[in-house]
mmCIF file of C-alpha atoms and ligand atoms in Angstrom:
data_model
loop_
_atom_site.group_PDB
_atom_site.id
_atom_site.type_symbol
_atom_site.label_atom_id
_atom_site.label_comp_id
_atom_site.label_asym_id
_atom_site.label_seq_id
_atom_site.Cartn_x
_atom_site.Cartn_y
_atom_site.Cartn_z
ATOM 1 C CA MET A 7 191.884 -65.803 137.529
ATOM 2 C CA LYS A 8 189.038 -67.506 139.343
ATOM 3 C CA ILE A 9 189.705 -68.116 143.111
ATOM 4 C CA VAL A 10 187.434 -69.504 145.763
ATOM 5 C CA ILE A 11 188.146 -68.553 149.423
ATOM 6 C CA PHE A 12 186.901 -71.260 151.582
ATOM 7 C CA GLY A 13 186.849 -71.650 155.410
ATOM 8 C CA PRO A 14 184.558 -71.562 158.493
ATOM 9 C CA PRO A 15 182.633 -68.479 159.389
ATOM 10 C CA GLY A 16 184.845 -65.954 161.066
ATOM 11 C CA SER A 17 188.047 -67.384 159.251
ATOM 12 C CA GLY A 18 188.659 -63.908 157.664
ATOM 13 C CA LYS A 19 187.403 -64.854 154.288
ATOM 14 C CA GLY A 20 185.521 -61.489 153.581
ATOM 15 C CA THR A 21 188.653 -59.529 154.872
ATOM 16 C CA TYR A 22 191.213 -61.411 152.760
ATOM 17 C CA ALA A 23 189.046 -61.533 149.710
ATOM 18 C CA SER A 24 188.526 -57.779 149.780
ATOM 19 C CA ARG A 25 192.277 -57.150 150.005
ATOM 20 C CA LEU A 26 193.033 -59.725 147.188
ATOM 21 C CA GLU A 27 190.550 -57.759 145.116
ATOM 22 C CA LYS A 28 192.550 -54.724 145.319
ATOM 23 C CA ARG A 29 195.899 -56.521 144.835
ATOM 24 C CA LEU A 30 194.703 -58.606 141.936
ATOM 25 C CA GLY A 31 192.296 -56.242 140.234
ATOM 26 C CA VAL A 32 189.475 -58.912 140.007
ATOM 27 C CA PRO A 33 186.067 -58.437 141.681
ATOM 28 C CA HIS A 34 185.269 -59.767 145.091
ATOM 29 C CA ILE A 35 181.949 -61.677 144.948
ATOM 30 C CA SER A 36 180.395 -62.653 148.389
ATOM 31 C CA THR A 37 177.196 -64.614 148.429
ATOM 32 C CA GLY A 38 176.834 -63.526 152.246
ATOM 33 C CA ASP A 39 176.824 -59.872 151.070
ATOM 34 C CA LEU A 40 174.305 -60.661 148.195
ATOM 35 C CA VAL A 41 172.042 -62.383 150.628
ATOM 36 C CA ARG A 42 172.272 -59.347 153.177
ATOM 37 C CA GLU A 43 171.568 -56.926 150.075
ATOM 38 C CA GLU A 44 168.298 -58.969 149.106
ATOM 39 C CA ILE A 45 167.296 -58.771 152.766
ATOM 40 C CA ARG A 46 168.077 -54.975 153.173
ATOM 41 C CA ASN A 47 166.273 -54.100 150.064
ATOM 42 C CA ARG A 48 163.178 -56.041 151.200
ATOM 43 C CA THR A 49 162.835 -57.898 147.964
ATOM 44 C CA PRO A 50 160.428 -60.938 147.708
ATOM 45 C CA LEU A 51 163.571 -63.162 147.707
ATOM 46 C CA GLY A 52 165.058 -61.372 150.575
ATOM 47 C CA ARG A 53 161.848 -62.052 152.630
ATOM 48 C CA THR A 54 162.202 -65.847 151.663
ATOM 49 C CA ILE A 55 165.730 -66.113 152.705
ATOM 50 C CA GLU A 56 165.948 -63.915 155.828
ATOM 51 C CA LYS A 57 164.893 -66.780 158.088
ATOM 52 C CA TYR A 58 167.969 -68.861 157.009
ATOM 53 C CA SER A 59 170.567 -66.120 157.412
ATOM 54 C CA SER A 60 169.243 -64.847 160.703
ATOM 55 C CA SER A 61 169.318 -68.443 162.302
ATOM 56 C CA GLY A 62 172.669 -69.293 160.786
ATOM 57 C CA THR A 63 171.401 -72.033 158.566
ATOM 58 C CA LEU A 64 172.073 -72.337 154.917
ATOM 59 C CA VAL A 65 169.909 -70.961 152.203
ATOM 60 C CA PRO A 66 168.747 -73.858 149.948
ATOM 61 C CA ASP A 67 171.237 -74.738 147.261
ATOM 62 C CA GLU A 68 168.800 -73.713 144.253
ATOM 63 C CA ILE A 69 168.122 -70.336 145.653
ATOM 64 C CA ILE A 70 171.683 -69.400 146.532
ATOM 65 C CA THR A 71 172.956 -70.822 143.073
ATOM 66 C CA GLU A 72 170.479 -68.558 141.241
ATOM 67 C CA ILE A 73 171.594 -65.635 143.255
ATOM 68 C CA LEU A 74 175.297 -66.420 142.409
ATOM 69 C CA LYS A 75 174.665 -67.118 138.688
ATOM 70 C CA LYS A 76 173.042 -63.637 138.288
ATOM 71 C CA ARG A 77 176.075 -61.909 139.888
ATOM 72 C CA VAL A 78 178.842 -63.975 138.364
ATOM 73 C CA ALA A 79 177.451 -63.931 134.746
ATOM 74 C CA SER A 80 179.230 -60.731 133.987
ATOM 75 C CA GLU A 81 182.562 -61.796 135.372
ATOM 76 C CA LEU A 82 183.287 -65.097 133.622
ATOM 77 C CA SER A 83 185.866 -63.680 131.201
ATOM 78 C CA ARG A 84 187.473 -61.413 133.844
ATOM 79 C CA GLY A 85 187.648 -63.651 136.790
ATOM 80 C CA PHE A 86 186.725 -63.172 140.390
ATOM 81 C CA ILE A 87 187.460 -63.994 144.039
ATOM 82 C CA LEU A 88 184.442 -65.735 145.158
ATOM 83 C CA GLU A 89 183.749 -65.984 148.983
ATOM 84 C CA GLY A 90 180.983 -67.996 150.896
ATOM 85 C CA TYR A 91 180.201 -70.186 147.821
ATOM 86 C CA PRO A 92 180.344 -73.267 147.519
ATOM 87 C CA ARG A 93 179.260 -74.256 150.892
ATOM 88 C CA THR A 94 177.927 -77.598 150.143
ATOM 89 C CA VAL A 95 179.137 -80.414 147.705
ATOM 90 C CA GLY A 96 175.958 -79.897 145.857
ATOM 91 C CA GLN A 97 176.996 -76.124 145.206
ATOM 92 C CA ALA A 98 180.536 -77.249 144.201
ATOM 93 C CA GLU A 99 178.984 -79.316 141.585
ATOM 94 C CA GLN A 100 176.817 -76.450 140.363
ATOM 95 C CA LEU A 101 179.801 -74.193 140.292
ATOM 96 C CA GLU A 102 181.659 -76.627 138.076
ATOM 97 C CA LYS A 103 178.693 -76.480 135.585
ATOM 98 C CA ILE A 104 178.860 -72.664 135.631
ATOM 99 C CA THR A 105 182.558 -72.151 135.217
ATOM 100 C CA ARG A 106 185.936 -73.852 136.151
ATOM 101 C CA VAL A 107 187.922 -72.416 139.070
ATOM 102 C CA ASP A 108 191.698 -72.287 139.120
ATOM 103 C CA VAL A 109 192.392 -72.537 142.805
ATOM 104 C CA VAL A 110 190.569 -72.920 146.219
ATOM 105 C CA VAL A 111 192.215 -71.347 149.323
ATOM 106 C CA ASN A 112 191.221 -73.246 152.473
ATOM 107 C CA LEU A 113 191.506 -71.257 155.580
ATOM 108 C CA ASN A 114 192.250 -73.284 158.859
ATOM 109 C CA VAL A 115 191.503 -71.388 161.933
ATOM 110 C CA PRO A 116 190.655 -72.888 165.598
ATOM 111 C CA ASP A 117 187.242 -72.452 166.921
ATOM 112 C CA LYS A 118 188.411 -70.487 169.810
ATOM 113 C CA ILE A 119 189.754 -67.737 167.477
ATOM 114 C CA ILE A 120 186.475 -67.852 165.523
ATOM 115 C CA VAL A 121 184.139 -67.351 168.379
ATOM 116 C CA ASP A 122 186.352 -64.467 169.808
ATOM 117 C CA ARG A 123 186.540 -62.753 166.456
ATOM 118 C CA LEU A 124 182.960 -63.094 165.511
ATOM 119 C CA SER A 125 181.667 -61.768 168.754
ATOM 120 C CA ALA A 126 183.718 -58.544 168.306
ATOM 121 C CA ARG A 127 182.993 -58.059 164.572
ATOM 122 C CA LEU A 128 181.455 -55.067 163.158
ATOM 123 C CA GLN A 129 180.575 -54.296 159.490
ATOM 124 C CA CYS A 130 179.904 -51.145 157.448
ATOM 125 C CA LYS A 131 176.171 -50.672 156.281
ATOM 126 C CA SER A 132 177.410 -48.912 153.108
ATOM 127 C CA CYS A 133 180.413 -50.589 151.752
ATOM 128 C CA GLY A 134 180.629 -53.858 153.626
ATOM 129 C CA ALA A 135 184.202 -53.227 155.121
ATOM 130 C CA ILE A 136 184.853 -55.460 158.242
ATOM 131 C CA TYR A 137 186.262 -54.210 161.565
ATOM 132 C CA ASN A 138 186.845 -55.719 164.983
ATOM 133 C CA GLU A 139 186.231 -53.974 168.262
ATOM 134 C CA ARG A 140 189.467 -55.365 169.739
ATOM 135 C CA THR A 141 191.987 -55.912 166.926
ATOM 136 C CA MET A 142 190.902 -53.762 163.993
ATOM 137 C CA LYS A 143 189.112 -50.710 165.456
ATOM 138 C CA PRO A 144 187.757 -48.081 163.221
ATOM 139 C CA LYS A 145 189.549 -44.666 163.621
ATOM 140 C CA VAL A 146 186.177 -43.069 164.887
ATOM 141 C CA SER A 147 183.928 -45.315 167.031
ATOM 142 C CA GLY A 148 180.876 -46.509 165.028
ATOM 143 C CA LYS A 149 181.969 -44.936 161.535
ATOM 144 C CA CYS A 150 183.634 -46.690 158.577
ATOM 145 C CA ASP A 151 187.194 -45.400 157.840
ATOM 146 C CA LYS A 152 186.730 -45.962 154.105
ATOM 147 C CA CYS A 153 183.313 -44.388 153.408
ATOM 148 C CA GLY A 154 182.074 -42.883 156.728
ATOM 149 C CA GLY A 155 179.022 -45.325 156.708
ATOM 150 C CA GLU A 156 177.564 -46.587 159.905
ATOM 151 C CA LEU A 157 178.970 -49.725 161.504
ATOM 152 C CA PHE A 158 176.702 -52.564 162.749
ATOM 153 C CA ARG A 159 176.877 -55.812 164.351
ATOM 154 C CA ARG A 160 175.479 -58.703 162.225
ATOM 155 C CA VAL A 161 172.373 -60.550 163.691
ATOM 156 C CA ASP A 162 174.218 -63.807 163.062
ATOM 157 C CA ASP A 163 177.194 -62.785 165.131
ATOM 158 C CA GLN A 164 175.491 -63.734 168.479
ATOM 159 C CA PRO A 165 176.939 -66.639 170.542
ATOM 160 C CA GLU A 166 174.253 -69.211 169.927
ATOM 161 C CA VAL A 167 174.041 -68.384 166.229
ATOM 162 C CA ILE A 168 177.787 -68.557 165.997
ATOM 163 C CA ARG A 169 177.684 -72.128 167.430
ATOM 164 C CA GLU A 170 174.952 -73.091 164.961
ATOM 165 C CA ARG A 171 176.965 -71.699 161.999
ATOM 166 C CA LEU A 172 180.053 -73.666 163.144
ATOM 167 C CA ARG A 173 177.937 -76.768 163.468
ATOM 168 C CA VAL A 174 176.429 -76.241 159.925
ATOM 169 C CA TYR A 175 180.083 -75.640 158.584
ATOM 170 C CA ARG A 176 181.279 -78.883 159.976
ATOM 171 C CA GLU A 177 178.334 -81.020 158.670
ATOM 172 C CA ALA A 178 177.607 -79.460 155.418
ATOM 173 C CA SER A 179 180.562 -77.475 154.357
ATOM 174 C CA GLU A 180 183.664 -79.490 155.385
ATOM 175 C CA PRO A 181 183.085 -82.129 152.662
ATOM 176 C CA VAL A 182 183.719 -79.425 150.092
ATOM 177 C CA VAL A 183 187.480 -79.693 151.229
ATOM 178 C CA ASP A 184 187.659 -83.158 150.091
ATOM 179 C CA PHE A 185 185.890 -82.395 146.803
ATOM 180 C CA TYR A 186 188.465 -79.877 145.860
ATOM 181 C CA ARG A 187 191.424 -81.772 147.313
ATOM 182 C CA SER A 188 190.537 -84.788 145.031
ATOM 183 C CA ARG A 189 190.685 -82.282 142.142
ATOM 184 C CA ASN A 190 194.139 -81.101 143.271
ATOM 185 C CA LEU A 191 192.752 -77.411 143.456
ATOM 186 C CA LEU A 192 192.988 -77.064 147.165
ATOM 187 C CA ARG A 193 195.788 -74.771 148.892
ATOM 188 C CA ASP A 194 195.767 -74.881 152.711
ATOM 189 C CA VAL A 195 196.497 -71.717 154.765
ATOM 190 C CA VAL A 196 196.713 -72.117 158.559
ATOM 191 C CA ASN A 197 196.071 -69.233 160.841
ATOM 192 C CA ASP A 198 196.199 -69.926 164.622
ATOM 193 C CA ASP A 199 197.572 -66.672 165.753
ATOM 194 C CA PRO A 200 194.613 -64.413 166.951
ATOM 195 C CA ASN A 201 196.837 -61.343 166.367
ATOM 196 C CA ALA A 202 198.118 -62.290 162.912
ATOM 197 C CA ASP A 203 198.396 -59.277 160.611
ATOM 198 C CA PRO A 204 195.643 -59.737 157.813
ATOM 199 C CA GLY A 205 198.342 -58.232 155.305
ATOM 200 C CA GLN A 206 200.816 -61.116 156.074
ATOM 201 C CA ILE A 207 197.939 -63.857 155.516
ATOM 202 C CA VAL A 208 197.265 -62.212 152.262
ATOM 203 C CA ASP A 209 200.965 -62.314 151.180
ATOM 204 C CA GLN A 210 200.840 -65.893 152.071
ATOM 205 C CA ILE A 211 197.766 -66.594 150.035
ATOM 206 C CA LEU A 212 199.310 -64.608 147.031
ATOM 207 C CA LYS A 213 202.432 -66.938 147.235
ATOM 208 C CA LEU A 214 200.127 -70.136 147.094
ATOM 209 C CA ILE A 215 197.878 -69.072 144.105
HETATM 210 P P1 AMP B 318 178.364 -65.165 155.320
HETATM 211 O O1 AMP B 318 178.356 -63.768 155.351
HETATM 212 O O2 AMP B 318 179.102 -65.749 154.178
HETATM 213 O O3 AMP B 318 178.643 -65.884 156.681
HETATM 214 O O4 AMP B 318 176.742 -65.493 155.021
HETATM 215 C C1 AMP B 318 175.749 -65.233 155.875
HETATM 216 C C2 AMP B 318 174.471 -66.093 155.604
HETATM 217 O O5 AMP B 318 174.035 -66.014 154.173
HETATM 218 C C3 AMP B 318 174.835 -67.617 155.856
HETATM 219 O O6 AMP B 318 174.759 -67.954 157.282
HETATM 220 C C4 AMP B 318 173.555 -68.245 155.091
HETATM 221 O O7 AMP B 318 172.452 -68.181 155.654
HETATM 222 C C5 AMP B 318 173.593 -67.454 153.715
HETATM 223 N N1 AMP B 318 174.585 -67.821 152.756
HETATM 224 C C6 AMP B 318 175.736 -67.056 152.231
HETATM 225 N N2 AMP B 318 176.257 -67.889 151.394
HETATM 226 C C7 AMP B 318 175.617 -69.088 151.197
HETATM 227 C C8 AMP B 318 175.746 -70.373 150.527
HETATM 228 N N3 AMP B 318 176.773 -70.465 149.547
HETATM 229 N N4 AMP B 318 174.803 -71.357 150.657
HETATM 230 C C9 AMP B 318 173.869 -71.123 151.666
HETATM 231 N N5 AMP B 318 173.591 -70.064 152.185
HETATM 232 C C10 AMP B 318 174.505 -68.995 152.133
#
């Protein structure tokens, strides 16, 4: 099965995609994680894309599509849960050339919940697991429950960068919703409860796909 999880920054895409990976047994591919890996490994590509990522703007379509193509190539027969791509209509058109997708889950979350959630988000340096200082705390402060890795706050989770990421989402990414709606692939999930249990949202997604 080839699933795209779509939605604004902070809508829970990464959290739901990693839970779906376990429930469905298909790999979770996150272009955001691929971008952070390039930057962390200080590759020449990482140095080129760091300025986009740290300011909350989008990496150009050609560069991000090459990064995705490399990662997705080995999963074309098994399927995947793709998260963070496509983010522009141009990327959605590129993805159609790479492979077909079966369903696109569109997460609808109010801005207020997004800003609150992102300003409290922590991520594991080693395995990428996501926590929240208020609602999904790790058992031991600063340490990942799953692998013991160190938790960090993303540089783009600062209030002014969050606002820029939301602006970019409205401008460049929202048209992707119509692209998939017109192909009858879009399934809407509404989450306007800041205390919603991620497990329940995942169950809702599983019913829709
Ligand atoms: P994310 O973790 O999905 O919020 O991605 C973090 C950052 O990586 C974004 O703010 C962008 O700078 C970059 N990025 C990730 N995926 C894409 C994409 N599909 N298109 C352009 N830039 C991306």
